[in-house]
């Protein structure tokens, strides 16, 4: 065994305390330049240098080339200008026709609304006349019973103390960058009015109306685009749902799920929601209901007879066979 001096390796070299990776650590470390460093070192894109080199090889642009480019540019600008002017003139030419069509539609809508209101007033007058004639023909007991039924079904004007629930659309959200309006989560929907009406009925309401439209057992509240229709008549905000009922109807309504939901929407999205008691409410009568009744199905017509195997007239098609096998479904002449 070979002895070695302390502090030396067997081959006589001095010990290296730097470890096995000492030689590799002495190599210079290279770093890739980051984006900002590269941008400051070469601020121009290499494509500019290549274009300058090609321009130097080709030589300066001669006069005819420069004139050709200018002529093409001027012609392009003239064509674009002509197209813009034609489009502008066409748009301005069609604008009066569109405005006239829109004004005509608006006039028709207003005339239809006026005719509907006049017919409604005439129907109410005729209804009142019918009620007077009917009351004169009936005795006091039957007339009182009829008035009570009309009040319950919504066919008569009623008056009493009740509750008014007022809801209105919240402000529309506007994008701060583009200025375009976004989705208005605080807008009143048709199902909101449905929930309010159902909650008032559940709180003990005896008569309910929405913006003067009396609700009956066959009333509908639905949306048509951005409009809300009550019995196919449009209503606009703010919406007031009036109800006549007991004294504690407001407390019952405020404890309902519909009221809690609307209060949450009002707090989060700015919808206007208010519940207040009102004395001496006057709710109008509803229009004449369109009654629906069942119609019996038409009687089954007699079926033609099917010929027997020998061509003679046998039993009617579809009648049970003598053997009791059920209706005959075979083709004419079949066995």
Short mmCIF file of C-alpha atoms in Angstrom, two decimals:
data_model
loop_
_atom_site.label_atom_id
_atom_site.label_comp_id
_atom_site.label_asym_id
_atom_site.label_seq_id
_atom_site.Cartn_x
_atom_site.Cartn_y
_atom_site.Cartn_z
CA UNK A 1 0.00 0.00 0.00
CA UNK A 2 1.48 3.30 -1.00
CA UNK A 3 1.83 5.91 1.70
CA UNK A 4 0.93 9.43 0.85
CA UNK A 5 1.83 12.62 2.55
CA UNK A 6 -0.89 14.43 4.37
CA UNK A 7 -2.47 17.18 2.32
CA UNK A 8 -1.52 15.64 -1.05
CA UNK A 9 -3.23 13.38 -3.48
CA UNK A 10 -1.74 9.96 -4.39
CA UNK A 11 -0.38 11.35 -7.65
CA UNK A 12 1.37 14.22 -5.87
CA UNK A 13 -1.11 16.97 -6.77
CA UNK A 14 -2.43 19.48 -4.34
CA UNK A 15 -5.98 18.81 -3.18
CA UNK A 16 -8.70 20.89 -4.85
CA UNK A 17 -11.37 22.12 -2.46
CA UNK A 18 -13.56 23.46 -5.26
CA UNK A 19 -15.22 20.14 -5.91
CA UNK A 20 -15.84 18.20 -9.12
CA UNK A 21 -17.64 21.10 -10.87
CA UNK A 22 -14.81 23.57 -10.39
CA UNK A 23 -13.66 23.44 -14.01
CA UNK A 24 -17.14 23.88 -15.31
CA UNK A 25 -17.81 26.84 -13.00
CA UNK A 26 -14.75 28.68 -14.32
CA UNK A 27 -16.31 28.88 -17.82
CA UNK A 28 -17.88 32.27 -18.59
CA UNK A 29 -21.69 32.22 -18.32
CA UNK A 30 -23.65 33.65 -21.23
CA UNK A 31 -27.01 35.38 -20.83
CA UNK A 32 -29.64 35.78 -23.51
CA UNK A 33 -30.60 39.45 -23.87
CA UNK A 34 -34.13 40.27 -22.80
CA UNK A 35 -36.64 42.06 -24.99
CA UNK A 36 -35.97 45.58 -23.71
CA UNK A 37 -32.19 45.20 -24.06
CA UNK A 38 -32.57 43.91 -27.59
CA UNK A 39 -34.98 46.76 -28.40
CA UNK A 40 -32.53 49.42 -27.23
CA UNK A 41 -29.61 47.80 -29.06
CA UNK A 42 -31.47 47.49 -32.38
CA UNK A 43 -34.31 50.03 -32.37
CA UNK A 44 -35.01 49.54 -36.08
CA UNK A 45 -36.47 46.39 -37.55
CA UNK A 46 -34.03 44.48 -39.77
CA UNK A 47 -36.48 44.85 -42.62
CA UNK A 48 -35.63 48.56 -42.90
CA UNK A 49 -31.96 47.73 -43.42
CA UNK A 50 -32.84 45.15 -46.07
CA UNK A 51 -35.06 47.64 -47.90
CA UNK A 52 -32.30 50.25 -47.81
CA UNK A 53 -29.83 47.74 -49.21
CA UNK A 54 -32.17 46.77 -52.04
CA UNK A 55 -32.80 50.44 -52.81
CA UNK A 56 -29.05 51.02 -52.98
CA UNK A 57 -28.63 48.10 -55.39
CA UNK A 58 -31.49 49.16 -57.68
CA UNK A 59 -30.62 52.81 -57.58
CA UNK A 60 -32.72 55.92 -57.07
CA UNK A 61 -36.27 55.99 -58.39
CA UNK A 62 -36.36 57.69 -61.76
CA UNK A 63 -38.81 60.37 -62.74
CA UNK A 64 -41.24 58.18 -64.70
CA UNK A 65 -41.51 55.71 -61.85
CA UNK A 66 -42.23 58.47 -59.38
CA UNK A 67 -44.79 60.01 -61.67
CA UNK A 68 -46.47 56.63 -62.25
CA UNK A 69 -46.79 56.02 -58.51
CA UNK A 70 -48.23 59.45 -57.94
CA UNK A 71 -50.70 59.02 -60.80
CA UNK A 72 -51.89 55.67 -59.39
CA UNK A 73 -52.25 57.19 -55.92
CA UNK A 74 -54.23 60.16 -57.23
CA UNK A 75 -56.50 57.90 -59.31
CA UNK A 76 -57.14 55.65 -56.29
CA UNK A 77 -58.02 58.62 -54.11
CA UNK A 78 -60.37 59.97 -56.76
CA UNK A 79 -62.16 56.62 -57.09
CA UNK A 80 -62.54 56.32 -53.31
CA UNK A 81 -63.88 59.88 -53.10
CA UNK A 82 -66.41 59.25 -55.87
CA UNK A 83 -67.60 56.06 -54.14
CA UNK A 84 -67.98 57.87 -50.81
CA UNK A 85 -69.91 60.73 -52.38
CA UNK A 86 -72.24 58.32 -54.21
CA UNK A 87 -72.87 56.36 -51.01
CA UNK A 88 -73.58 59.57 -49.10
CA UNK A 89 -76.00 60.86 -51.76
CA UNK A 90 -77.77 57.49 -51.86
CA UNK A 91 -78.12 57.44 -48.07
CA UNK A 92 -79.46 60.99 -47.97
CA UNK A 93 -81.84 60.21 -50.83
CA UNK A 94 -83.31 57.21 -48.97
CA UNK A 95 -83.53 58.98 -45.61
CA UNK A 96 -86.73 60.95 -46.40
CA UNK A 97 -88.51 57.79 -47.53
CA UNK A 98 -87.50 55.99 -44.34
CA UNK A 99 -88.57 58.93 -42.24
CA UNK A 100 -91.90 59.09 -44.04
CA UNK A 101 -92.45 55.35 -43.57
CA UNK A 102 -91.61 55.61 -39.88
CA UNK A 103 -93.89 58.62 -39.45
CA UNK A 104 -96.67 56.75 -41.22
CA UNK A 105 -96.27 53.74 -38.92
CA UNK A 106 -96.23 55.96 -35.85
CA UNK A 107 -99.39 57.69 -37.05
CA UNK A 108 -101.11 54.35 -37.64
CA UNK A 109 -100.16 53.14 -34.17
CA UNK A 110 -101.48 56.29 -32.53
CA UNK A 111 -104.69 56.14 -34.54
CA UNK A 112 -105.17 52.50 -33.58
CA UNK A 113 -104.59 53.35 -29.92
CA UNK A 114 -107.14 56.17 -30.11
CA UNK A 115 -109.67 53.86 -31.80
CA UNK A 116 -109.07 51.21 -29.16
CA UNK A 117 -109.58 53.72 -26.35
CA UNK A 118 -112.79 54.98 -27.96
CA UNK A 119 -114.10 51.45 -28.37
CA UNK A 120 -113.17 50.71 -24.78
CA UNK A 121 -115.13 53.74 -23.56
CA UNK A 122 -118.09 52.72 -25.69
CA UNK A 123 -117.93 49.16 -24.34
CA UNK A 124 -117.88 50.47 -20.77
CA UNK A 125 -120.90 52.68 -21.48
CA UNK A 126 -122.81 49.78 -23.01
CA UNK A 127 -121.83 47.56 -20.12
CA UNK A 128 -123.14 50.09 -17.64
CA UNK A 129 -126.41 50.31 -19.58
CA UNK A 130 -126.72 46.52 -19.57
CA UNK A 131 -126.09 46.50 -15.82
CA UNK A 132 -128.85 49.06 -15.26
CA UNK A 133 -131.32 47.12 -17.38
CA UNK A 134 -130.39 43.90 -15.67
CA UNK A 135 -130.73 45.41 -12.20
CA UNK A 136 -134.19 46.69 -13.14
CA UNK A 137 -135.23 43.23 -14.29
CA UNK A 138 -133.89 41.38 -11.22
CA UNK A 139 -134.96 41.64 -7.61
CA UNK A 140 -132.66 43.09 -4.96
CA UNK A 141 -131.27 39.77 -3.78
CA UNK A 142 -130.34 38.51 -7.24
CA UNK A 143 -128.92 41.93 -8.23
CA UNK A 144 -126.70 42.01 -5.12
CA UNK A 145 -125.50 38.48 -5.79
CA UNK A 146 -124.72 39.39 -9.41
CA UNK A 147 -122.76 42.49 -8.39
CA UNK A 148 -120.75 40.42 -5.93
CA UNK A 149 -119.89 37.87 -8.59
CA UNK A 150 -118.88 40.62 -11.03
CA UNK A 151 -116.59 42.19 -8.44
CA UNK A 152 -114.93 38.85 -7.69
CA UNK A 153 -114.42 37.94 -11.34
CA UNK A 154 -113.14 41.42 -12.27
CA UNK A 155 -116.08 42.46 -14.46
CA UNK A 156 -117.11 45.35 -12.19
CA UNK A 157 -115.36 48.43 -10.84
CA UNK A 158 -114.32 48.05 -7.19
CA UNK A 159 -113.14 50.48 -4.51
CA UNK A 160 -111.39 49.93 -1.20
CA UNK A 161 -108.15 50.12 0.78
CA UNK A 162 -105.15 48.24 -0.44
CA UNK A 163 -101.50 48.20 -1.49
CA UNK A 164 -99.63 49.69 -4.44
CA UNK A 165 -96.35 48.09 -5.55
CA UNK A 166 -94.28 50.37 -7.80
CA UNK A 167 -91.34 49.06 -9.84
CA UNK A 168 -89.25 50.85 -12.45
CA UNK A 169 -86.24 50.05 -14.60
CA UNK A 170 -82.78 50.69 -13.20
CA UNK A 171 -80.14 52.76 -15.04
CA UNK A 172 -78.52 50.99 -17.97
CA UNK A 173 -74.83 50.15 -17.63
CA UNK A 174 -72.61 52.09 -20.06
CA UNK A 175 -69.14 50.93 -21.11
CA UNK A 176 -66.61 53.57 -20.04
CA UNK A 177 -64.36 52.81 -23.05
CA UNK A 178 -66.76 52.40 -25.98
CA UNK A 179 -69.76 54.25 -24.55
CA UNK A 180 -72.07 51.45 -25.67
CA UNK A 181 -74.87 50.33 -23.41
CA UNK A 182 -74.58 46.86 -21.92
CA UNK A 183 -77.14 44.46 -20.53
CA UNK A 184 -79.47 46.20 -18.08
CA UNK A 185 -79.85 43.73 -15.24
CA UNK A 186 -82.11 46.17 -13.41
CA UNK A 187 -84.80 46.18 -16.11
CA UNK A 188 -88.30 45.09 -15.09
CA UNK A 189 -89.32 41.84 -16.81
CA UNK A 190 -92.71 40.32 -17.43
CA UNK A 191 -92.03 37.58 -14.90
CA UNK A 192 -91.38 40.25 -12.26
CA UNK A 193 -94.92 41.55 -12.72
CA UNK A 194 -96.19 37.98 -12.70
CA UNK A 195 -94.41 37.31 -9.39
CA UNK A 196 -95.79 40.53 -7.85
CA UNK A 197 -99.36 39.74 -8.92
CA UNK A 198 -99.13 36.15 -7.66
CA UNK A 199 -97.63 37.30 -4.36
CA UNK A 200 -100.46 39.83 -3.90
CA UNK A 201 -103.04 37.15 -4.63
CA UNK A 202 -101.32 34.94 -2.09
CA UNK A 203 -101.35 37.76 0.47
CA UNK A 204 -105.16 37.93 0.29
CA UNK A 205 -105.82 40.41 -2.53
CA UNK A 206 -109.38 40.53 -3.79
CA UNK A 207 -108.74 42.62 -6.93
CA UNK A 208 -105.46 43.40 -8.77
CA UNK A 209 -104.64 45.73 -11.65
CA UNK A 210 -101.43 46.68 -13.49
CA UNK A 211 -101.27 50.27 -14.76
CA UNK A 212 -105.06 50.37 -14.84
CA UNK A 213 -105.45 46.94 -16.51
CA UNK A 214 -107.64 44.76 -14.30
CA UNK A 215 -106.52 41.16 -13.93
CA UNK A 216 -108.95 38.25 -14.15
CA UNK A 217 -108.64 34.49 -14.03
CA UNK A 218 -107.78 34.42 -17.77
CA UNK A 219 -105.39 37.41 -17.85
CA UNK A 220 -101.94 37.06 -19.39
CA UNK A 221 -98.71 38.94 -18.63
CA UNK A 222 -96.09 38.35 -21.27
CA UNK A 223 -93.24 40.04 -23.12
CA UNK A 224 -93.17 41.01 -26.80
CA UNK A 225 -89.63 42.10 -27.56
CA UNK A 226 -88.80 44.85 -25.09
CA UNK A 227 -92.47 45.62 -24.31
CA UNK A 228 -94.69 44.04 -21.66
CA UNK A 229 -98.27 43.14 -22.58
CA UNK A 230 -101.10 42.73 -20.10
CA UNK A 231 -104.03 41.05 -21.81
CA UNK A 232 -102.40 41.92 -25.15
CA UNK A 233 -102.27 45.64 -24.29
CA UNK A 234 -98.85 47.27 -23.82
CA UNK A 235 -97.91 48.82 -20.49
CA UNK A 236 -94.92 51.08 -19.91
CA UNK A 237 -92.82 51.83 -16.85
CA UNK A 238 -92.94 52.77 -14.13
CA UNK A 239 -95.26 49.87 -13.40
CA UNK A 240 -97.81 50.15 -10.58
CA UNK A 241 -99.49 46.97 -9.39
CA UNK A 242 -102.53 47.96 -7.30
CA UNK A 243 -104.42 45.50 -5.11
CA UNK A 244 -107.42 45.75 -2.75
CA UNK A 245 -107.37 43.44 0.24
CA UNK A 246 -107.03 43.08 4.02
CA UNK A 247 -105.17 45.49 6.27
CA UNK A 248 -102.12 43.26 6.75
CA UNK A 249 -101.67 42.58 3.03
CA UNK A 250 -98.56 44.77 2.82
CA UNK A 251 -96.89 42.83 5.65
CA UNK A 252 -97.68 39.50 4.00
CA UNK A 253 -96.42 40.71 0.66
CA UNK A 254 -93.15 42.03 2.13
CA UNK A 255 -92.56 38.60 3.68
CA UNK A 256 -93.01 36.81 0.33
CA UNK A 257 -90.21 35.46 -1.82
CA UNK A 258 -91.04 37.81 -4.70
CA UNK A 259 -90.56 40.89 -2.48
CA UNK A 260 -87.22 39.59 -1.17
CA UNK A 261 -86.00 38.90 -4.71
CA UNK A 262 -87.00 42.34 -5.98
CA UNK A 263 -85.36 44.04 -3.00
CA UNK A 264 -82.14 42.17 -3.80
CA UNK A 265 -82.31 43.22 -7.47
CA UNK A 266 -82.98 46.82 -6.41
CA UNK A 267 -79.96 46.79 -4.09
CA UNK A 268 -77.60 45.18 -6.62
CA UNK A 269 -78.69 46.66 -9.96
CA UNK A 270 -80.59 49.86 -9.15
CA UNK A 271 -84.15 48.75 -9.85
CA UNK A 272 -86.77 50.98 -8.22
CA UNK A 273 -88.99 48.97 -5.85
CA UNK A 274 -91.53 50.47 -3.44
CA UNK A 275 -94.47 49.09 -1.45
CA UNK A 276 -96.99 51.41 0.20
CA UNK A 277 -100.50 51.26 1.61
CA UNK A 278 -103.14 53.40 -0.08
CA UNK A 279 -106.62 54.20 1.15
CA UNK A 280 -109.63 54.27 -1.14
CA UNK A 281 -108.19 52.62 -4.24
CA UNK A 282 -110.40 52.59 -7.34
CA UNK A 283 -109.76 49.69 -9.73
CA UNK A 284 -111.50 49.66 -13.12
CA UNK A 285 -113.43 46.75 -14.54
CA UNK A 286 -111.84 44.33 -16.95
CA UNK A 287 -113.01 43.84 -20.49
CA UNK A 288 -115.50 41.22 -21.45
CA UNK A 289 -113.78 37.85 -21.09
CA UNK A 290 -113.47 35.54 -24.04
CA UNK A 291 -115.11 32.41 -22.76
CA UNK A 292 -113.74 29.06 -23.85
CA UNK A 293 -115.84 25.93 -23.89
CA UNK A 294 -115.36 22.34 -24.91
CA UNK A 295 -116.71 21.09 -28.22
CA UNK A 296 -117.71 17.42 -28.60
CA UNK A 297 -115.76 15.48 -31.16
CA UNK A 298 -117.63 14.67 -34.38
CA UNK A 299 -119.27 11.25 -34.61
CA UNK A 300 -117.34 8.54 -36.38
CA UNK A 301 -118.54 8.13 -39.96
CA UNK A 302 -119.58 4.62 -41.03
CA UNK A 303 -116.75 2.63 -42.51
CA UNK A 304 -117.07 0.96 -45.93
CA UNK A 305 -117.51 -2.77 -46.09
CA UNK A 306 -114.74 -4.98 -47.35
CA UNK A 307 -115.36 -7.72 -49.92
CA UNK A 308 -115.04 -11.31 -48.87
CA UNK A 309 -112.68 -13.88 -50.31
CA UNK A 310 -115.06 -14.67 -53.19
CA UNK A 311 -115.78 -11.04 -54.01
CA UNK A 312 -119.11 -10.88 -52.14
CA UNK A 313 -119.78 -8.22 -49.56
CA UNK A 314 -118.68 -9.41 -46.13
CA UNK A 315 -118.40 -7.72 -42.73
CA UNK A 316 -117.53 -4.02 -42.40
CA UNK A 317 -113.83 -3.27 -42.26
CA UNK A 318 -112.57 -3.03 -38.71
CA UNK A 319 -115.37 -5.18 -37.16
CA UNK A 320 -114.45 -8.21 -35.08
CA UNK A 321 -114.27 -11.46 -36.99
CA UNK A 322 -116.57 -14.34 -36.05
CA UNK A 323 -113.66 -16.17 -34.47
CA UNK A 324 -113.07 -13.24 -32.10
CA UNK A 325 -109.55 -12.61 -33.33
CA UNK A 326 -110.09 -8.84 -33.26
CA UNK A 327 -110.49 -6.20 -35.99
CA UNK A 328 -109.77 -7.33 -39.50
CA UNK A 329 -106.73 -5.55 -40.92
CA UNK A 330 -106.21 -7.63 -44.07
CA UNK A 331 -106.31 -6.08 -47.51
CA UNK A 332 -109.37 -6.55 -49.73
CA UNK A 333 -109.44 -10.06 -51.14
CA UNK A 334 -106.95 -11.36 -48.60
CA UNK A 335 -107.47 -14.64 -46.76
#
